[in-house]
Amino acid sequence: MAERFPNRYLVASPISVETIPLLHFHPGAPFLQVSTVGCNFDCPGCIATATAREMRPDSPALRHLPPEAVVEMTIKQNCQGIAFLMNDPLASYHTFLNVAQAAADKGLLVGCASNAYFTETSLRPLLGLLDCINVGVKGMTAKAVQACGGGDPGVVLRNIRLLYESGVHVEVACMDRIDNREDTRRLADALAAISPNIVLQLMRFVPIETADPALEPPIADTEAFARELQRTLPFTYVFNTPGTRGLDTLCPDCGERVVVRDFYGPMGARLLSFSPGVPDTTAACGRCGGDPVITGHFSPPVLREGAFQGGYPFTRGLEIVESLCLAMGATTQAEVVGAWEHLLAQGMLPELHRDIQTISGYFSLINSFGAVLGRNVEAQKLQDYLSEMIAPVIEGVASGMKRPRTYYAMGKPLFAIKGDRFENHLVGVAGGYSVNTLLELEGRPGRTIDAAALHRLDPEVIFISSFISNDPESFCLECHESGLDVSAVRSGRVHTAPVPSSDFGAPKWVLGLRYLANMVHPDRFHFDIEADASAYHRHVFGRDFPIASINRSFAKPNRFWRFTESSDT
């Protein structure tokens, strides 16, 4: 079988190994991420829909790089290996195999993230080339695997065993939804039968695309479930949960923290430090010498991916562009793909990330992509409408009025969103004073701070991101249990916008702005957010969407929305 579009890459950029993500393999090591397009599966609610299903394999946005060029790039970027990510390497099997061979010939590490739905015939050539793999398991029942386009879940378990027994470092990822816990328990038992040292990455479900938002578990539930699974697989970790300590590696003998990590965007982790006493080049516990079963040497946590660079934040950037296109009346996938191709061909990702952080920059992006789409009139209409929604907020924020100290968290109380992000810009527009701007934070979209820092800020109002979110009651309960005694918690002024993902990314941020104004100055603003959401969707999309059908996508307005070439909207 011939590959129609070999050696074409949508992404080729340095990342840290934790972005793959792999947690027990050469911590801190830099890899060159390469991504093509397409997938052998079609999973509902796929976080990589843009690259797996919507971007064309013959798109001019893809770079042609023969295997030797990829290897040369890896060496020049001082990366220790190459990792195929974001779409399954089975979609570009021969490209994958050829690059793996070229990399292995040069002594480079080779890794990938895959659903591992290989035949034995296709897997065998890779067993001598692969050093590490993140296997995304879709379920332990035929029904679960068939929903993604596969069949027998035993195929994946067979391949995990083959990979492990062949010396490949294997970590397994699975989604944690409120409806699949028993399935995950069976997976943990099956993995423990292969080896209890296999890492299990529990990905708290973030519903996007066609996914049902009702299946998203609360943060506290996922963390509790991870602790249960650790009785079967000690190295079970919690992803998609900003601020969790469930990403740290603990010594299996004494419980000492050996490796400290933080949330680093959807499906990603960030190496922060090795605990005091941990040698630089080994994984032994600094207190008791216990072995946390980590393969390879430790590297200093120096690599920091840029804006929308590496892993799934890249797909969030594409989703933001898609949201602009749809809000300007685009109804076909071809129009959206054309805008993506323009973005990537012009190297506009840094510009996109810069301009989405302010209202004026956002309006500039609307103009830019309106021109790309040939929808200048629609672009102006969208700006006019957003301006009408913003105007009463700006008019209501009087000069000299008190601006309450306002803190923006994502997920858990101590995960602070960076001060230069759009959410904090909206706080200022809504009449608050963003205390996040006082913090020096690296990372994306921020990082975990210590309790003393939050106490010094003593916010009067707290907002929780409406993308990777938490309910205010659980948030406040954790604050009480952790001794986080700040003004906002004492007064019950902890909030999250009722419309998902309405404070960043898509033009519906205008709904988030009006909600912020309500909560920052309840004596001055009384916007009906549910009525606002209905009016917004009717104006922009020509129909209303019940809030219960709106998930955490930036792009699609609700889980039932489809492009016109595939079905009615």
XYZ file of C-alpha atoms in Angstrom:
569
model
C 0.000 0.000 0.000
C 1.442 3.382 -1.016
C 1.182 6.540 1.075
C -0.378 9.275 -1.081
C 1.201 12.283 0.668
C 4.414 11.096 2.346
C 6.838 13.248 4.325
C 4.452 16.185 4.847
C 4.211 17.820 8.243
C 1.828 20.293 9.767
C 4.045 20.756 12.833
C 7.776 20.328 13.403
C 8.929 22.060 16.580
C 10.798 21.362 19.824
C 8.832 20.270 22.883
C 9.594 18.768 26.258
C 8.926 15.064 26.773
C 6.167 15.958 29.255
C 4.226 17.502 26.357
C 3.978 14.138 24.545
C 2.979 13.483 27.401
C 5.387 11.033 29.043
C 6.191 11.376 32.735
C 8.549 8.485 33.492
C 10.813 8.701 30.452
C 13.901 10.956 30.467
C 12.175 13.746 32.463
C 12.806 17.184 30.977
C 14.268 15.836 27.727
C 13.651 17.913 24.579
C 12.049 16.161 21.612
C 11.164 17.342 18.125
C 7.412 17.032 17.705
C 6.312 16.142 14.193
C 2.653 15.922 13.211
C 0.954 15.049 9.965
C -2.825 15.012 9.422
C -5.507 12.324 9.483
C -6.264 9.443 11.801
C -7.261 5.787 11.612
C -9.933 6.489 14.264
C -12.826 8.945 14.389
C -13.466 9.505 18.097
C -16.439 11.562 19.275
C -15.281 14.808 20.857
C -11.698 14.427 19.619
C -9.496 17.220 20.949
C -7.443 17.094 17.743
C -10.363 17.226 15.286
C -8.688 20.055 13.356
C -5.628 17.968 12.524
C -7.156 14.504 12.587
C -10.212 15.128 10.414
C -10.488 18.653 9.059
C -7.083 19.668 7.644
C -6.413 18.358 4.123
C -3.406 16.025 3.633
C -2.512 17.897 0.433
C -2.755 21.307 2.100
C -0.014 23.793 1.205
C 0.285 24.439 4.953
C 2.099 21.104 5.265
C 5.882 21.207 4.857
C 7.659 18.562 2.807
C 10.561 17.174 4.840
C 12.341 13.939 3.890
C 13.455 11.756 6.818
C 17.021 13.062 6.659
C 15.777 16.656 6.988
C 13.692 15.777 10.058
C 16.697 14.115 11.689
C 18.933 17.071 10.837
C 16.372 19.461 12.343
C 16.242 17.345 15.497
C 20.002 17.460 15.922
C 20.246 21.198 15.177
C 17.561 21.925 17.784
C 19.533 19.892 20.356
C 16.652 17.484 20.807
C 17.238 13.997 22.144
C 14.584 12.408 19.989
C 11.609 12.659 17.650
C 7.968 12.211 18.668
C 4.950 11.786 16.378
C 2.050 13.563 18.089
C -1.448 15.060 17.746
C -2.622 12.742 15.001
C -2.023 9.006 14.968
C 1.186 7.945 13.199
C -0.806 5.106 11.646
C -2.311 7.762 9.353
C 1.177 8.259 7.885
C 2.596 4.849 8.607
C 5.404 4.722 6.035
C 6.523 8.265 6.822
C 6.553 7.313 10.492
C 8.498 4.125 9.868
C 11.081 5.827 7.637
C 11.702 8.691 10.065
C 11.932 6.266 12.981
C 14.589 4.281 11.130
C 16.543 7.405 10.165
C 16.409 8.675 13.745
C 17.456 5.357 15.243
C 20.401 5.218 12.809
C 21.628 8.507 14.288
C 21.180 7.350 17.879
C 18.121 9.528 18.519
C 15.203 8.454 20.670
C 11.934 7.687 18.890
C 8.479 8.108 20.419
C 4.854 8.630 19.533
C 1.347 8.990 20.856
C -1.011 6.452 19.298
C -4.218 4.534 19.810
C -2.029 1.454 19.160
C -4.645 -0.191 16.981
C -1.868 -1.853 14.977
C -1.981 -5.228 13.337
C 0.863 -7.425 14.499
C 2.316 -7.135 11.000
C 2.426 -3.330 11.161
C 3.691 -3.263 14.747
C 6.599 -5.692 14.352
C 8.847 -3.347 12.264
C 8.518 -0.691 14.957
C 9.495 -2.837 17.916
C 13.186 -2.375 17.250
C 12.817 1.347 16.577
C 10.407 2.746 19.162
C 11.817 3.805 22.518
C 8.642 5.205 24.058
C 4.929 5.447 23.389
C 1.850 7.025 24.912
C -1.063 4.699 24.169
C -4.483 6.345 24.212
C -6.911 3.583 25.190
C -10.463 4.290 24.042
C -12.142 1.703 26.220
C -12.260 -1.912 27.301
C -15.480 -2.834 25.527
C -16.171 -3.430 21.851
C -18.838 -0.732 21.990
C -16.386 1.898 23.202
C -13.769 1.038 20.580
C -16.351 0.756 17.810
C -17.558 4.284 18.621
C -14.106 5.422 17.490
C -14.044 3.252 14.376
C -12.178 0.259 15.768
C -13.393 -3.145 16.865
C -11.703 -5.445 19.343
C -10.224 -3.789 22.474
C -8.060 -6.863 22.885
C -5.945 -5.675 19.955
C -4.704 -2.689 21.966
C -3.999 -4.729 25.103
C -2.096 -7.283 23.013
C -0.004 -4.486 21.527
C 0.672 -2.869 24.898
C 2.010 -6.212 26.117
C 4.124 -6.666 22.969
C 5.530 -3.155 23.276
C 6.296 -3.535 26.963
C 7.899 -6.957 26.580
C 10.008 -5.616 23.704
C 11.546 -2.986 25.977
C 9.531 0.000 24.778
C 8.657 2.474 27.538
C 4.844 2.428 27.645
C 2.531 4.937 29.311
C -1.221 4.648 28.908
C -3.743 7.475 28.737
C -7.496 7.201 29.088
C -10.363 9.635 29.452
C -12.104 9.956 32.790
C -15.807 10.558 32.159
C -18.588 10.105 34.651
C -19.902 7.156 32.630
C -16.734 5.046 32.163
C -15.254 4.485 35.615
C -15.888 0.740 35.690
C -14.280 0.460 32.260
C -11.196 2.273 33.572
C -10.988 -0.031 36.580
C -10.854 -2.998 34.180
C -8.117 -1.227 32.208
C -6.074 -0.688 35.378
C -6.401 -4.360 36.291
C -5.327 -5.412 32.787
C -2.295 -3.107 32.843
C -1.285 -4.237 36.321
C -1.273 -7.818 35.014
C 1.356 -6.720 32.488
C 3.276 -4.618 35.016
C 2.131 -2.611 38.059
C 4.799 -0.047 37.139
C 3.026 1.063 33.951
C 2.063 4.722 34.132
C -1.645 5.491 33.771
C -2.550 9.027 32.731
C -6.092 9.824 33.778
C -7.285 12.550 31.425
C -10.175 14.406 33.027
C -12.713 14.702 30.210
C -12.984 18.187 28.689
C -15.965 18.009 26.311
C -15.453 19.694 22.948
C -16.708 19.212 19.386
C -19.613 16.709 19.514
C -19.010 15.616 23.114
C -21.772 15.773 25.705
C -20.913 18.309 28.444
C -22.938 16.273 30.939
C -20.143 13.658 30.946
C -17.499 16.009 32.352
C -16.518 14.939 35.873
C -15.856 17.413 38.691
C -12.186 17.976 39.447
C -12.464 16.542 42.961
C -14.071 13.363 41.620
C -11.251 12.723 39.138
C -8.619 13.296 41.814
C -10.418 10.896 44.166
C -10.735 8.299 41.394
C -7.005 8.581 40.675
C -6.248 7.852 44.341
C -8.439 4.750 44.103
C -6.633 3.555 40.958
C -3.251 4.076 42.616
C -4.008 1.027 44.744
C -3.797 -0.969 41.499
C -1.351 1.149 39.489
C 0.758 3.268 41.885
C 1.838 5.633 39.125
C -1.586 6.992 38.162
C -1.616 10.703 37.293
C -4.268 13.398 36.840
C -4.301 15.520 33.669
C -6.529 18.371 32.452
C -6.726 19.684 36.004
C -4.820 22.947 36.527
C -3.290 23.183 39.991
C -3.547 19.494 40.834
C -0.769 17.819 42.736
C -1.808 14.643 40.949
C 0.939 15.207 38.369
C 3.777 14.842 40.888
C 5.772 11.629 41.203
C 5.932 10.276 44.742
C 8.389 7.774 46.110
C 6.555 4.424 46.263
C 8.312 3.576 49.532
C 8.107 6.706 51.696
C 5.754 9.013 49.799
C 8.338 11.778 49.356
C 7.751 14.025 46.343
C 10.454 13.112 43.810
C 9.376 15.058 40.714
C 7.170 18.163 40.728
C 5.023 18.996 37.695
C 2.275 21.395 36.746
C -0.591 21.573 34.256
C 0.657 22.715 30.837
C -2.379 22.990 28.609
C -4.823 20.277 27.530
C -3.303 16.782 27.745
C 0.060 18.204 28.797
C 2.321 18.466 31.834
C 5.237 20.702 32.701
C 8.327 19.656 34.638
C 8.957 22.183 37.419
C 11.673 20.674 39.565
C 13.215 17.679 41.222
C 12.738 17.651 44.963
C 15.718 18.470 47.203
C 18.066 15.554 47.530
C 17.154 13.962 44.200
C 20.359 13.434 42.179
C 20.459 15.225 38.842
C 20.977 12.113 36.782
C 19.061 9.406 38.612
C 15.513 8.866 39.769
C 16.165 7.625 43.303
C 14.251 9.236 46.149
C 16.443 11.754 47.934
C 15.071 10.779 51.356
C 15.020 6.988 51.377
C 16.559 5.934 48.068
C 13.304 4.352 46.851
C 12.864 3.773 43.122
C 9.973 5.541 41.359
C 10.744 3.501 38.216
C 11.717 6.300 35.863
C 13.542 5.410 32.640
C 16.554 7.463 31.568
C 18.306 10.531 32.913
C 16.816 13.721 34.300
C 17.331 16.931 32.336
C 16.921 20.447 33.771
C 13.431 21.818 33.027
C 14.634 24.513 30.625
C 12.579 24.085 27.440
C 9.428 26.197 27.369
C 7.291 25.857 24.285
C 6.092 29.104 22.733
C 2.532 30.283 22.196
C 0.452 27.565 20.498
C 3.682 25.580 20.015
C 3.754 21.918 20.892
C 0.988 19.510 21.760
C -2.698 20.348 21.837
C -2.541 24.138 22.412
C -1.762 24.249 18.680
C -5.213 22.834 17.970
C -6.776 25.398 20.320
C -5.208 28.109 18.184
C -6.833 26.612 15.094
C -10.140 26.431 16.978
C -9.973 30.147 17.767
C -9.511 30.954 14.082
C -12.413 28.634 13.285
C -14.591 30.491 15.795
C -13.870 33.749 13.969
C -14.756 32.171 10.643
C -18.045 30.729 11.892
C -18.997 34.016 13.576
C -18.520 35.757 10.223
C -20.887 33.366 8.468
C -18.575 30.625 7.183
C -20.535 27.381 7.006
C -18.186 25.105 5.072
C -15.103 23.293 6.226
C -13.269 24.488 3.101
C -13.553 28.125 4.208
C -12.181 27.344 7.639
C -9.315 25.270 6.255
C -8.463 28.150 3.915
C -8.161 30.465 6.924
C -5.945 27.933 8.724
C -3.723 27.648 5.670
C -3.348 31.420 5.566
C -2.504 31.504 9.279
C 0.176 28.839 8.979
C 1.600 29.945 5.633
C 2.066 33.471 6.969
C 3.549 32.264 10.254
C 0.804 34.081 12.161
C 0.567 31.908 15.280
C 2.579 34.360 17.441
C 0.490 37.250 16.080
C -2.695 35.311 16.785
C -1.637 34.661 20.364
C -0.722 38.325 20.874
C -3.889 39.774 19.357
C -6.382 37.551 21.179
C -5.287 39.114 24.475
C -7.012 42.491 23.993
C -10.308 43.654 22.527
C -8.571 45.942 20.022
C -6.266 43.121 18.949
C -9.239 40.794 18.623
C -11.001 43.270 16.351
C -7.844 43.418 14.240
C -7.986 39.627 13.831
C -11.640 39.828 12.773
C -10.635 42.303 10.056
C -7.693 40.165 8.973
C -9.605 36.922 8.627
C -12.630 38.699 7.191
C -10.364 39.737 4.327
C -8.988 36.198 3.963
C -12.540 34.825 3.731
C -13.754 37.607 1.435
C -16.255 38.491 4.172
C -15.296 42.080 4.943
C -18.918 43.150 5.328
C -19.627 40.316 7.756
C -16.435 41.165 9.663
C -17.612 44.730 10.158
C -21.071 43.574 11.218
C -19.541 41.264 13.812
C -17.394 44.075 15.198
C -20.387 46.412 15.302
C -22.429 43.846 17.203
C -19.660 43.118 19.707
C -19.149 46.857 20.179
C -22.842 47.280 20.965
C -22.574 44.549 23.609
C -19.427 46.106 25.101
C -20.635 49.708 25.139
C -22.873 49.575 28.247
C -20.028 47.978 30.210
C -17.561 50.698 29.236
C -20.149 53.405 29.904
C -20.999 51.913 33.292
C -17.399 51.805 34.529
C -16.922 55.339 35.782
C -13.516 56.914 36.236
C -12.409 57.019 39.834
C -14.725 54.209 40.934
C -13.400 51.523 43.254
C -11.947 48.563 41.367
C -12.180 45.385 43.467
C -9.071 43.208 43.625
C -9.911 40.376 41.217
C -8.099 37.051 40.819
C -8.494 34.670 37.855
C -7.910 30.964 38.481
C -8.158 27.969 36.207
C -9.488 24.802 37.787
C -8.115 24.855 41.328
C -7.571 27.833 43.648
C -3.797 28.136 43.329
C -3.530 27.874 39.548
C -3.247 31.524 38.485
C -3.840 32.606 34.893
C -1.039 34.776 33.510
C -1.622 38.491 33.935
C -1.275 39.316 30.248
C -4.032 36.946 29.167
C -7.386 38.062 27.813
C -9.357 37.040 30.891
C -7.489 39.590 32.983
C -7.872 42.224 30.269
C -11.629 41.669 30.479
C -11.465 42.102 34.256
C -10.060 45.589 33.712
C -12.707 46.462 31.125
C -15.405 45.249 33.546
C -14.157 47.573 36.284
C -11.978 45.247 38.334
C -8.306 45.389 39.269
C -6.552 42.229 38.108
C -4.179 41.061 40.822
C -2.872 38.428 38.387
C -0.946 41.258 36.721
C 1.138 41.499 39.902
C 2.393 37.924 39.491
C 5.403 36.918 37.419
C 4.224 33.713 35.778
C 5.672 31.545 33.043
C 3.904 28.712 31.312
C 0.568 28.286 29.628
C -1.942 29.459 30.536
C -0.267 30.189 33.885
C 1.069 28.146 36.761
C 0.475 27.084 40.327
C 1.378 29.676 42.947
C 1.880 29.116 46.661
C -0.734 29.863 49.302
C 1.284 32.758 50.683
C 1.127 34.512 47.309
C -2.656 34.243 47.180
C -2.942 35.507 50.745
C -0.796 38.538 49.863
C -3.073 39.302 46.905
C -6.182 38.834 49.091
C -8.637 39.095 46.176
C -12.099 40.484 46.820
C -13.519 38.672 43.766
C -12.375 35.398 42.214
C -13.272 34.112 38.769
C -12.707 30.541 37.616
C -11.947 30.023 33.927
C -14.964 28.840 31.964
C -12.779 26.588 29.762
C -11.101 24.152 32.159
C -13.341 25.018 35.033
C -14.604 24.130 38.479
C -17.842 24.858 40.264
C -17.617 27.685 42.844
C -18.941 25.542 45.697
C -16.220 22.895 45.261
C -13.640 25.629 44.731
C -14.575 27.326 48.014
C -14.662 23.999 49.855
C -11.087 23.319 48.763
C -10.095 26.807 49.887
C -11.557 26.144 53.344
C -9.902 22.715 53.590
C -6.541 24.157 52.481
C -6.662 27.168 54.781
C -6.934 29.664 51.920
C -8.592 32.447 53.871
C -9.052 35.346 51.425
C -11.743 37.996 51.183
C -13.488 36.565 48.104
C -13.982 33.169 49.738
C -15.193 34.634 53.010
C -17.783 36.763 51.204
C -18.777 34.071 48.690
C -17.676 36.148 45.702
C -16.302 33.219 43.675
C -17.804 32.818 40.214
C -17.553 31.101 36.849
C -19.382 32.205 33.718
C -22.519 30.124 33.009
C -21.737 29.863 29.277
C -18.768 27.487 28.773
C -15.583 28.946 27.236
C -17.059 32.443 27.163
C -14.117 34.372 28.604
C -11.397 33.508 26.085
C -10.993 32.405 22.473
C -14.308 32.664 20.634
C -16.177 35.961 20.035
C -18.644 34.875 22.689
C -16.144 36.353 25.166
C -18.507 39.321 25.057
C -20.902 37.205 27.142
C -18.137 36.589 29.631
C -17.366 40.293 29.800
C -20.944 41.152 30.703
C -20.956 38.380 33.329
C -17.711 39.726 34.821
C -19.256 43.179 35.015
C -22.285 41.757 36.861
C -20.093 40.059 39.458
C -17.448 42.769 39.886
C -20.005 45.561 40.261
C -23.361 43.943 41.177
C -24.676 47.326 42.258
C -24.125 48.741 38.781
C -24.655 45.947 36.228
C -27.587 43.559 35.879
C -27.165 41.843 32.510
C -29.357 38.781 31.900
C -26.633 36.408 30.690
C -29.008 33.672 29.567
C -30.955 36.199 27.479
C -27.662 37.631 26.218
C -26.516 34.151 25.127
C -29.770 33.554 23.256
C -29.532 36.937 21.533
C -25.863 36.377 20.657
C -26.469 32.986 19.080
C -29.517 34.174 17.169
C -27.612 37.172 15.830
C -24.424 35.307 14.916
C -25.774 31.878 13.929
C -29.437 32.537 13.203
C -30.714 30.266 15.968
C -30.578 29.782 19.708
C -28.626 27.021 21.448
C -29.681 25.764 24.878
C -26.854 26.285 27.359
C -26.990 22.569 28.257
C -25.933 21.761 24.675
C -22.922 24.106 24.722
C -19.682 22.372 25.623
C -16.155 23.718 26.038
C -15.293 24.116 22.341
C -13.948 27.466 21.258
C -15.158 26.959 17.682
C -18.432 25.081 17.292
C -21.318 26.955 18.962
C -22.803 23.763 20.395
C -22.282 20.005 20.284
C -24.844 19.488 17.487
C -23.456 22.085 15.062
C -22.208 20.696 11.727
C -20.716 22.154 8.551
C -23.314 22.538 5.809
C -21.546 20.174 3.427
C -22.049 17.304 5.873
C -25.410 18.084 7.473
C -27.786 20.872 8.362
C -26.716 23.381 10.982
